[in-house]
Amino acid sequence: MWALVRARPAPIRGCLRLQRSLHLSSICFNRGAPENLVDRLATGGDSRADVEAKRQAQMAKYGEKLKAKVKEHGLENIDELASKIREAESKEKEARRKATQDKVSAIEKRDEELRRRLNEKRKKEEAKKLKAEEEGKASPVKPLSSFMNMDKMLQESPESIGKLWTGYHMMRNKISAVIPARTYLQMIETAKKFPQFVLPLPRTTTNEEGVEEVGYEIQYMQWMFLPAPKTTSANAPPPAAVLFTPLAEYKLRQEYAQPSLVLSHYTDLIESKGLVLLRGEITESSPEDGSDAKPSLSQSDAQILTMCLQRFYHIDWALEGLDNDEQTEKRRALLRTFYEKPTDFKLESLVHLALST
């Protein structure tokens, strides 16, 4: 038993030595393979001699053509041809770069010219505006002298001037009024405290059932104090204009909104005749469909707004709490509320106080 058991391991050890020997020899055999493999991959599977042979064949194939090109350009060898080709490519590249640079320079020059022109235009407009202000013509309102002979007016009595003024505008279907100097001074005192306000215009609409309903269009109004004409005394109060604009239009365009009505107050005669002349101008709106321009307001609308203006601004604030006029006190309070507590401003109160007698 023991002899048999001991005899068996010998062949196993021999096998192990044989396998180890084969394994090591295999490793040694494969050591040179990578160099051959790299050479073959680098040459597309061909030997170096094959690669050289192919190169020579290519040179022989195109040699005649290259020689012809060399001769055509009057050169001595291929190297000069290659140098000339590189030089031509360099010149072409430089030409493209210069063309791009010239294009950019042209754009920059155009932009600089545009900036110069805009700057010149701005300077001219500023100079024009400054000159107009110096001459007292910056006002958007026509001066009184543009449609009345002031020398003749100065020779008339206040009563005659009033009749001439209202008659002149009545024939032209325009709003006008003659305001006593004291009343105008009260007005501008109120206007300086409350230069903006809103006033209602009644509007009648028909609902789906064919029933007429009365609503109101709110007009935003703003006082503007204008440069005094040169002929007016330095002590005279400034002329003023009141601009009316639909509130929706004003919210949309702000200072660019077009007024629907302008009430101009002329103070040229306030010292010599003790009166201020009022003139109303209804502006025309251009429909989007390209049709003819139409008046923004009717004549009756302009009269209502002028009447409402009087009710809120022909107020003597020195009599506040003393005149015992309940409606007047409520109008004073509503003007204050519009500025001091706008959240408490009630449209119902505005309609009542503006349109009720």
Tab-separated table of C-alpha atoms in Angstrom:
chain	number	residue	atom	x	y	z
A	1	MET	CA	0.000	0.000	0.000
A	2	TRP	CA	2.638	2.422	1.031
A	3	ALA	CA	4.910	1.591	-2.024
A	4	LEU	CA	2.116	2.054	-4.453
A	5	VAL	CA	1.121	5.329	-2.928
A	6	ARG	CA	4.661	6.681	-3.035
A	7	ALA	CA	5.195	5.705	-6.670
A	8	ARG	CA	2.363	7.813	-8.061
A	9	PRO	CA	3.620	11.378	-7.437
A	10	ALA	CA	6.718	11.010	-9.608
A	11	PRO	CA	4.967	11.291	-12.958
A	12	ILE	CA	3.063	14.297	-11.685
A	13	ARG	CA	6.240	16.205	-10.788
A	14	GLY	CA	7.612	15.388	-14.204
A	15	CYS	CA	4.515	16.752	-15.843
A	16	LEU	CA	4.799	19.920	-13.858
A	17	ARG	CA	8.365	20.435	-14.909
A	18	LEU	CA	7.406	19.765	-18.513
A	19	GLN	CA	4.543	22.228	-18.440
A	20	ARG	CA	6.686	24.878	-16.780
A	21	SER	CA	9.377	24.339	-19.398
A	22	LEU	CA	6.915	24.659	-22.239
A	23	HIS	CA	5.464	27.789	-20.750
A	24	LEU	CA	8.829	29.512	-20.367
A	25	SER	CA	9.914	28.567	-23.833
A	26	SER	CA	6.696	29.974	-25.213
A	27	ILE	CA	7.392	33.262	-23.513
A	28	CYS	CA	10.886	33.375	-24.887
A	29	PHE	CA	9.643	32.529	-28.362
A	30	ASN	CA	7.188	35.454	-28.457
A	31	ARG	CA	9.577	38.182	-27.335
A	32	GLY	CA	10.537	39.234	-30.876
A	33	ALA	CA	6.958	39.381	-32.184
A	34	PRO	CA	6.049	42.973	-31.193
A	35	GLU	CA	8.846	44.567	-33.257
A	36	ASN	CA	7.755	42.688	-36.409
A	37	LEU	CA	4.140	43.536	-35.679
A	38	VAL	CA	4.862	47.258	-35.291
A	39	ASP	CA	6.811	47.300	-38.553
A	40	ARG	CA	3.985	45.550	-40.356
A	41	LEU	CA	1.317	47.881	-38.958
A	42	ALA	CA	3.389	50.933	-39.776
A	43	THR	CA	3.858	49.841	-43.383
A	44	GLY	CA	0.356	48.526	-43.961
A	45	GLY	CA	1.528	44.976	-43.640
A	46	ASP	CA	4.389	45.471	-46.085
A	47	SER	CA	8.087	45.376	-45.390
A	48	ARG	CA	10.281	48.414	-45.505
A	49	ALA	CA	11.588	47.367	-48.861
A	50	ASP	CA	8.041	47.177	-50.188
A	51	VAL	CA	7.268	50.640	-48.876
A	52	GLU	CA	10.345	52.082	-50.522
A	53	ALA	CA	9.479	50.365	-53.773
A	54	LYS	CA	5.991	51.860	-53.721
A	55	ARG	CA	7.367	55.324	-53.015
A	56	GLN	CA	9.749	55.042	-55.931
A	57	ALA	CA	6.892	53.915	-58.144
A	58	GLN	CA	4.798	56.969	-57.116
A	59	MET	CA	7.725	59.279	-57.779
A	60	ALA	CA	8.277	57.706	-61.163
A	61	LYS	CA	4.552	58.049	-61.973
A	62	TYR	CA	4.349	61.752	-61.122
A	63	GLY	CA	7.959	62.625	-61.861
A	64	GLU	CA	7.272	63.600	-65.464
A	65	LYS	CA	4.357	65.816	-64.442
A	66	LEU	CA	6.410	67.517	-61.748
A	67	LYS	CA	9.254	68.092	-64.208
A	68	ALA	CA	6.792	69.607	-66.670
A	69	LYS	CA	5.500	71.966	-63.948
A	70	VAL	CA	9.056	72.936	-63.027
A	71	LYS	CA	9.808	73.711	-66.672
A	72	GLU	CA	6.517	75.574	-67.137
A	73	HIS	CA	7.370	77.969	-64.302
A	74	GLY	CA	10.968	78.369	-65.440
A	75	LEU	CA	12.404	76.741	-62.344
A	76	GLU	CA	15.372	74.468	-61.884
A	77	ASN	CA	14.033	71.735	-59.615
A	78	ILE	CA	11.069	70.459	-57.605
A	79	ASP	CA	12.249	72.166	-54.423
A	80	GLU	CA	11.913	75.567	-56.103
A	81	LEU	CA	8.419	74.590	-57.289
A	82	ALA	CA	7.410	73.621	-53.751
A	83	SER	CA	8.823	76.899	-52.442
A	84	LYS	CA	6.885	78.853	-55.060
A	85	ILE	CA	3.658	77.004	-54.199
A	86	ARG	CA	4.155	77.790	-50.497
A	87	GLU	CA	4.788	81.431	-51.379
A	88	ALA	CA	1.594	81.586	-53.468
A	89	GLU	CA	-0.428	80.040	-50.655
A	90	SER	CA	1.044	82.538	-48.196
A	91	LYS	CA	0.123	85.462	-50.476
A	92	GLU	CA	-3.426	84.145	-50.902
A	93	LYS	CA	-3.794	83.770	-47.148
A	94	GLU	CA	-2.505	87.316	-46.629
A	95	ALA	CA	-4.927	88.629	-49.270
A	96	ARG	CA	-7.860	86.938	-47.521
A	97	ARG	CA	-6.750	88.367	-44.182
A	98	LYS	CA	-6.444	91.871	-45.655
A	99	ALA	CA	-9.869	91.592	-47.321
A	100	THR	CA	-11.417	90.621	-43.998
A	101	GLN	CA	-9.616	93.462	-42.247
A	102	ASP	CA	-10.768	95.949	-44.920
A	103	LYS	CA	-14.352	94.746	-44.496
A	104	VAL	CA	-14.203	95.212	-40.728
A	105	SER	CA	-12.616	98.637	-41.197
A	106	ALA	CA	-15.399	99.651	-43.596
A	107	ILE	CA	-18.050	98.650	-41.040
A	108	GLU	CA	-16.239	100.536	-38.279
A	109	LYS	CA	-15.937	103.587	-40.539
A	110	ARG	CA	-19.645	103.437	-41.370
A	111	ASP	CA	-20.571	103.186	-37.669
A	112	GLU	CA	-18.274	106.081	-36.813
A	113	GLU	CA	-19.876	108.215	-39.539
A	114	LEU	CA	-23.338	107.344	-38.225
A	115	ARG	CA	-22.323	108.327	-34.690
A	116	ARG	CA	-20.909	111.598	-35.992
A	117	ARG	CA	-24.128	112.453	-37.838
A	118	LEU	CA	-26.306	111.585	-34.836
A	119	ASN	CA	-24.103	113.701	-32.600
A	120	GLU	CA	-24.335	116.649	-34.999
A	121	LYS	CA	-28.118	116.259	-35.194
A	122	ARG	CA	-28.390	116.182	-31.393
A	123	LYS	CA	-26.262	119.313	-31.071
A	124	LYS	CA	-28.381	121.148	-33.655
A	125	GLU	CA	-31.602	120.166	-31.886
A	126	GLU	CA	-30.213	121.289	-28.534
A	127	ALA	CA	-29.076	124.592	-30.021
A	128	LYS	CA	-32.479	125.079	-31.661
A	129	LYS	CA	-34.275	124.324	-28.409
A	130	LEU	CA	-32.015	126.690	-26.467
A	131	LYS	CA	-32.574	129.470	-29.002
A	132	ALA	CA	-36.338	128.935	-28.870
A	133	GLU	CA	-36.277	129.112	-25.087
A	134	GLU	CA	-34.237	132.290	-25.194
A	135	GLU	CA	-36.728	133.831	-27.602
A	136	GLY	CA	-39.690	132.703	-25.513
A	137	LYS	CA	-41.002	130.438	-28.288
A	138	ALA	CA	-40.572	127.071	-26.600
A	139	SER	CA	-44.286	126.957	-25.790
A	140	PRO	CA	-46.410	124.526	-27.836
A	141	VAL	CA	-49.204	127.148	-27.689
A	142	LYS	CA	-49.505	129.813	-30.373
A	143	PRO	CA	-48.803	133.316	-29.016
A	144	LEU	CA	-51.705	135.708	-28.787
A	145	SER	CA	-50.074	138.024	-31.320
A	146	SER	CA	-50.224	135.280	-33.982
A	147	PHE	CA	-53.978	135.737	-34.453
A	148	MET	CA	-54.786	139.138	-32.865
A	149	ASN	CA	-53.541	142.668	-33.509
A	150	MET	CA	-52.150	143.538	-30.086
A	151	ASP	CA	-51.704	147.264	-30.844
A	152	LYS	CA	-55.403	147.617	-31.652
A	153	MET	CA	-56.444	145.433	-28.717
A	154	LEU	CA	-54.590	147.693	-26.318
A	155	GLN	CA	-56.702	150.612	-27.509
A	156	GLU	CA	-59.976	148.861	-26.655
A	157	SER	CA	-61.765	148.672	-23.295
A	158	PRO	CA	-61.888	145.380	-21.362
A	159	GLU	CA	-65.579	144.993	-22.277
A	160	SER	CA	-64.895	145.470	-25.989
A	161	ILE	CA	-61.952	143.081	-25.860
A	162	GLY	CA	-64.173	140.447	-24.265
A	163	LYS	CA	-66.806	140.807	-26.980
A	164	LEU	CA	-64.237	140.737	-29.795
A	165	TRP	CA	-62.561	137.672	-28.295
A	166	THR	CA	-65.681	135.584	-27.806
A	167	GLY	CA	-67.180	136.699	-31.138
A	168	TYR	CA	-63.990	135.792	-33.004
A	169	HIS	CA	-64.020	132.238	-31.608
A	170	MET	CA	-67.770	131.767	-31.869
A	171	MET	CA	-67.587	132.277	-35.639
A	172	ARG	CA	-64.913	129.569	-35.773
A	173	ASN	CA	-66.832	127.199	-33.504
A	174	LYS	CA	-64.122	127.248	-30.845
A	175	ILE	CA	-64.258	127.475	-27.064
A	176	SER	CA	-63.249	130.791	-25.537
A	177	ALA	CA	-63.694	132.746	-22.315
A	178	VAL	CA	-62.612	135.971	-20.642
A	179	ILE	CA	-61.331	135.426	-17.094
A	180	PRO	CA	-60.919	138.254	-14.566
A	181	ALA	CA	-57.350	138.657	-13.317
A	182	ARG	CA	-58.273	137.865	-9.697
A	183	THR	CA	-60.000	134.620	-10.717
A	184	TYR	CA	-56.987	133.553	-12.794
A	185	LEU	CA	-54.641	134.177	-9.868
A	186	GLN	CA	-56.829	131.915	-7.710
A	187	MET	CA	-56.781	129.282	-10.439
A	188	ILE	CA	-53.006	129.147	-10.781
A	189	GLU	CA	-52.627	129.059	-6.997
A	190	THR	CA	-54.748	125.900	-6.983
A	191	ALA	CA	-52.976	124.580	-10.097
A	192	LYS	CA	-49.554	124.894	-8.459
A	193	LYS	CA	-50.768	122.829	-5.511
A	194	PHE	CA	-52.584	120.271	-7.650
A	195	PRO	CA	-51.164	120.338	-11.219
A	196	GLN	CA	-52.755	116.988	-12.206
A	197	PHE	CA	-56.286	115.730	-11.780
A	198	VAL	CA	-58.959	113.630	-13.510
A	199	LEU	CA	-62.388	114.658	-14.804
A	200	PRO	CA	-65.333	112.595	-16.126
A	201	LEU	CA	-66.995	112.770	-19.534
A	202	PRO	CA	-70.482	111.206	-19.833
A	203	ARG	CA	-70.734	108.455	-22.431
A	204	THR	CA	-73.930	106.733	-23.569
A	205	THR	CA	-73.744	103.133	-24.776
A	206	THR	CA	-76.333	100.552	-25.811
A	207	ASN	CA	-76.203	97.126	-24.164
A	208	GLU	CA	-77.062	93.768	-25.778
A	209	GLU	CA	-80.720	94.222	-24.924
A	210	GLY	CA	-80.872	97.558	-26.739
A	211	VAL	CA	-81.109	99.609	-23.558
A	212	GLU	CA	-79.051	102.790	-23.320
A	213	GLU	CA	-76.635	102.980	-20.406
A	214	VAL	CA	-74.710	105.994	-19.156
A	215	GLY	CA	-71.025	105.548	-18.372
A	216	TYR	CA	-68.057	107.847	-18.020
A	217	GLU	CA	-64.761	108.308	-19.834
A	218	ILE	CA	-62.082	109.568	-17.469
A	219	GLN	CA	-59.883	112.364	-18.822
A	220	TYR	CA	-56.455	112.981	-17.277
A	221	MET	CA	-55.697	116.721	-17.056
A	222	GLN	CA	-52.398	118.504	-16.436
A	223	TRP	CA	-51.430	122.141	-16.010
A	224	MET	CA	-48.373	123.504	-17.840
A	225	PHE	CA	-46.906	126.932	-17.067
A	226	LEU	CA	-45.373	128.503	-20.162
A	227	PRO	CA	-42.667	131.100	-20.859
A	228	ALA	CA	-44.059	134.612	-20.811
A	229	PRO	CA	-43.986	136.616	-24.072
A	230	LYS	CA	-41.411	139.406	-24.295
A	231	THR	CA	-44.187	142.015	-24.384
A	232	THR	CA	-45.521	140.867	-20.985
A	233	SER	CA	-44.396	142.562	-17.798
A	234	ALA	CA	-41.956	140.641	-15.610
A	235	ASN	CA	-44.434	140.967	-12.730
A	236	ALA	CA	-47.273	139.367	-14.680
A	237	PRO	CA	-48.242	135.755	-13.841
A	238	PRO	CA	-47.146	133.179	-16.380
A	239	PRO	CA	-49.463	132.016	-19.172
A	240	ALA	CA	-50.663	128.449	-18.772
A	241	ALA	CA	-52.153	125.574	-20.730
A	242	VAL	CA	-54.304	122.711	-19.505
A	243	LEU	CA	-53.931	119.435	-21.413
A	244	PHE	CA	-56.716	116.835	-21.388
A	245	THR	CA	-55.944	113.249	-22.419
A	246	PRO	CA	-58.063	110.076	-22.091
A	247	LEU	CA	-56.738	108.277	-19.012
A	248	ALA	CA	-56.335	104.995	-20.923
A	249	GLU	CA	-54.244	106.781	-23.569
A	250	TYR	CA	-52.092	108.457	-20.916
A	251	LYS	CA	-51.434	105.166	-19.111
A	252	LEU	CA	-50.332	103.629	-22.409
A	253	ARG	CA	-48.096	106.420	-23.721
A	254	GLN	CA	-47.350	108.622	-20.683
A	255	GLU	CA	-45.678	111.880	-21.776
A	256	TYR	CA	-46.020	110.868	-25.452
A	257	ALA	CA	-49.803	110.698	-25.241
A	258	GLN	CA	-51.618	113.100	-27.580
A	259	PRO	CA	-53.969	115.506	-25.763
A	260	SER	CA	-57.573	115.601	-26.915
A	261	LEU	CA	-58.128	119.191	-25.743
A	262	VAL	CA	-55.793	122.092	-24.886
A	263	LEU	CA	-57.064	125.123	-22.968
A	264	SER	CA	-54.629	128.034	-23.340
A	265	HIS	CA	-54.669	130.972	-20.919
A	266	TYR	CA	-53.121	134.195	-22.298
A	267	THR	CA	-51.890	136.742	-19.744
A	268	ASP	CA	-50.686	139.410	-22.222
A	269	LEU	CA	-53.422	141.838	-21.076
A	270	ILE	CA	-53.631	140.939	-17.394
A	271	GLU	CA	-51.889	144.124	-16.198
A	272	SER	CA	-53.100	146.612	-18.797
A	273	LYS	CA	-56.722	145.371	-19.007
A	274	GLY	CA	-57.129	143.178	-15.918
A	275	LEU	CA	-58.202	140.080	-17.820
A	276	VAL	CA	-56.933	136.723	-19.114
A	277	LEU	CA	-58.108	135.272	-22.428
A	278	LEU	CA	-58.899	131.552	-22.671
A	279	ARG	CA	-58.880	129.628	-25.949
A	280	GLY	CA	-59.741	125.941	-26.465
A	281	GLU	CA	-58.175	123.770	-29.172
A	282	ILE	CA	-59.609	120.304	-29.934
A	283	THR	CA	-56.946	118.099	-31.480
A	284	GLU	CA	-57.578	115.728	-34.348
A	285	SER	CA	-56.818	112.014	-34.183
A	286	SER	CA	-55.648	109.941	-37.176
A	287	PRO	CA	-57.517	106.599	-37.430
A	288	GLU	CA	-55.406	103.476	-37.877
A	289	ASP	CA	-57.245	102.576	-41.087
A	290	GLY	CA	-55.687	105.585	-42.840
A	291	SER	CA	-58.929	107.563	-43.195
A	292	ASP	CA	-59.142	111.324	-42.671
A	293	ALA	CA	-58.330	112.739	-39.239
A	294	LYS	CA	-61.295	113.401	-36.961
A	295	PRO	CA	-61.728	115.605	-33.865
A	296	SER	CA	-60.827	113.754	-30.678
A	297	LEU	CA	-63.760	115.336	-28.836
A	298	SER	CA	-67.032	116.983	-29.732
A	299	GLN	CA	-67.666	120.628	-28.997
A	300	SER	CA	-70.056	119.700	-26.176
A	301	ASP	CA	-67.397	117.408	-24.648
A	302	ALA	CA	-64.910	120.295	-24.623
A	303	GLN	CA	-67.473	122.557	-22.960
A	304	ILE	CA	-68.146	119.959	-20.235
A	305	LEU	CA	-64.425	119.605	-19.474
A	306	THR	CA	-63.990	123.390	-19.347
A	307	MET	CA	-66.939	123.665	-16.947
A	308	CYS	CA	-65.561	120.866	-14.726
A	309	LEU	CA	-62.165	122.612	-14.666
A	310	GLN	CA	-63.809	125.769	-13.361
A	311	ARG	CA	-65.615	123.888	-10.580
A	312	PHE	CA	-62.409	122.405	-9.188
A	313	TYR	CA	-59.908	125.202	-9.867
A	314	HIS	CA	-61.900	128.461	-9.612
A	315	ILE	CA	-61.584	128.164	-5.838
A	316	ASP	CA	-60.400	130.807	-3.410
A	317	TRP	CA	-58.399	128.786	-0.903
A	318	ALA	CA	-58.162	131.783	1.404
A	319	LEU	CA	-61.877	131.213	2.133
A	320	GLU	CA	-61.451	127.545	3.013
A	321	GLY	CA	-63.855	126.767	5.872
A	322	LEU	CA	-65.327	130.286	5.741
A	323	ASP	CA	-67.454	130.432	2.615
A	324	ASN	CA	-70.008	127.877	3.910
A	325	ASP	CA	-70.331	126.367	0.426
A	326	GLU	CA	-70.665	122.624	0.997
A	327	GLN	CA	-69.960	121.647	-2.629
A	328	THR	CA	-66.847	123.832	-2.767
A	329	GLU	CA	-65.507	122.292	0.451
A	330	LYS	CA	-66.083	118.793	-0.941
A	331	ARG	CA	-64.205	119.691	-4.133
A	332	ARG	CA	-61.278	120.993	-2.085
A	333	ALA	CA	-61.286	117.758	-0.100
A	334	LEU	CA	-61.418	115.606	-3.254
A	335	LEU	CA	-58.423	117.430	-4.758
A	336	ARG	CA	-56.459	116.761	-1.571
A	337	THR	CA	-57.547	113.126	-1.508
A	338	PHE	CA	-56.346	112.617	-5.084
A	339	TYR	CA	-52.813	113.586	-3.954
A	340	GLU	CA	-52.612	112.655	-0.289
A	341	LYS	CA	-54.842	109.551	-0.038
A	342	PRO	CA	-55.335	108.181	-3.557
A	343	THR	CA	-56.669	104.854	-2.188
A	344	ASP	CA	-59.615	106.792	-0.707
A	345	PHE	CA	-60.397	108.562	-3.990
A	346	LYS	CA	-63.929	107.638	-5.118
A	347	LEU	CA	-65.071	107.828	-8.721
A	348	GLU	CA	-68.676	108.294	-7.577
A	349	SER	CA	-67.687	111.435	-5.662
A	350	LEU	CA	-65.791	112.768	-8.681
A	351	VAL	CA	-68.783	112.301	-11.010
A	352	HIS	CA	-71.163	113.922	-8.529
A	353	LEU	CA	-68.973	116.930	-7.718
A	354	ALA	CA	-67.835	117.508	-11.313
A	355	LEU	CA	-71.207	117.258	-13.090
A	356	SER	CA	-73.715	118.385	-10.500
A	357	THR	CA	-74.636	122.078	-10.253
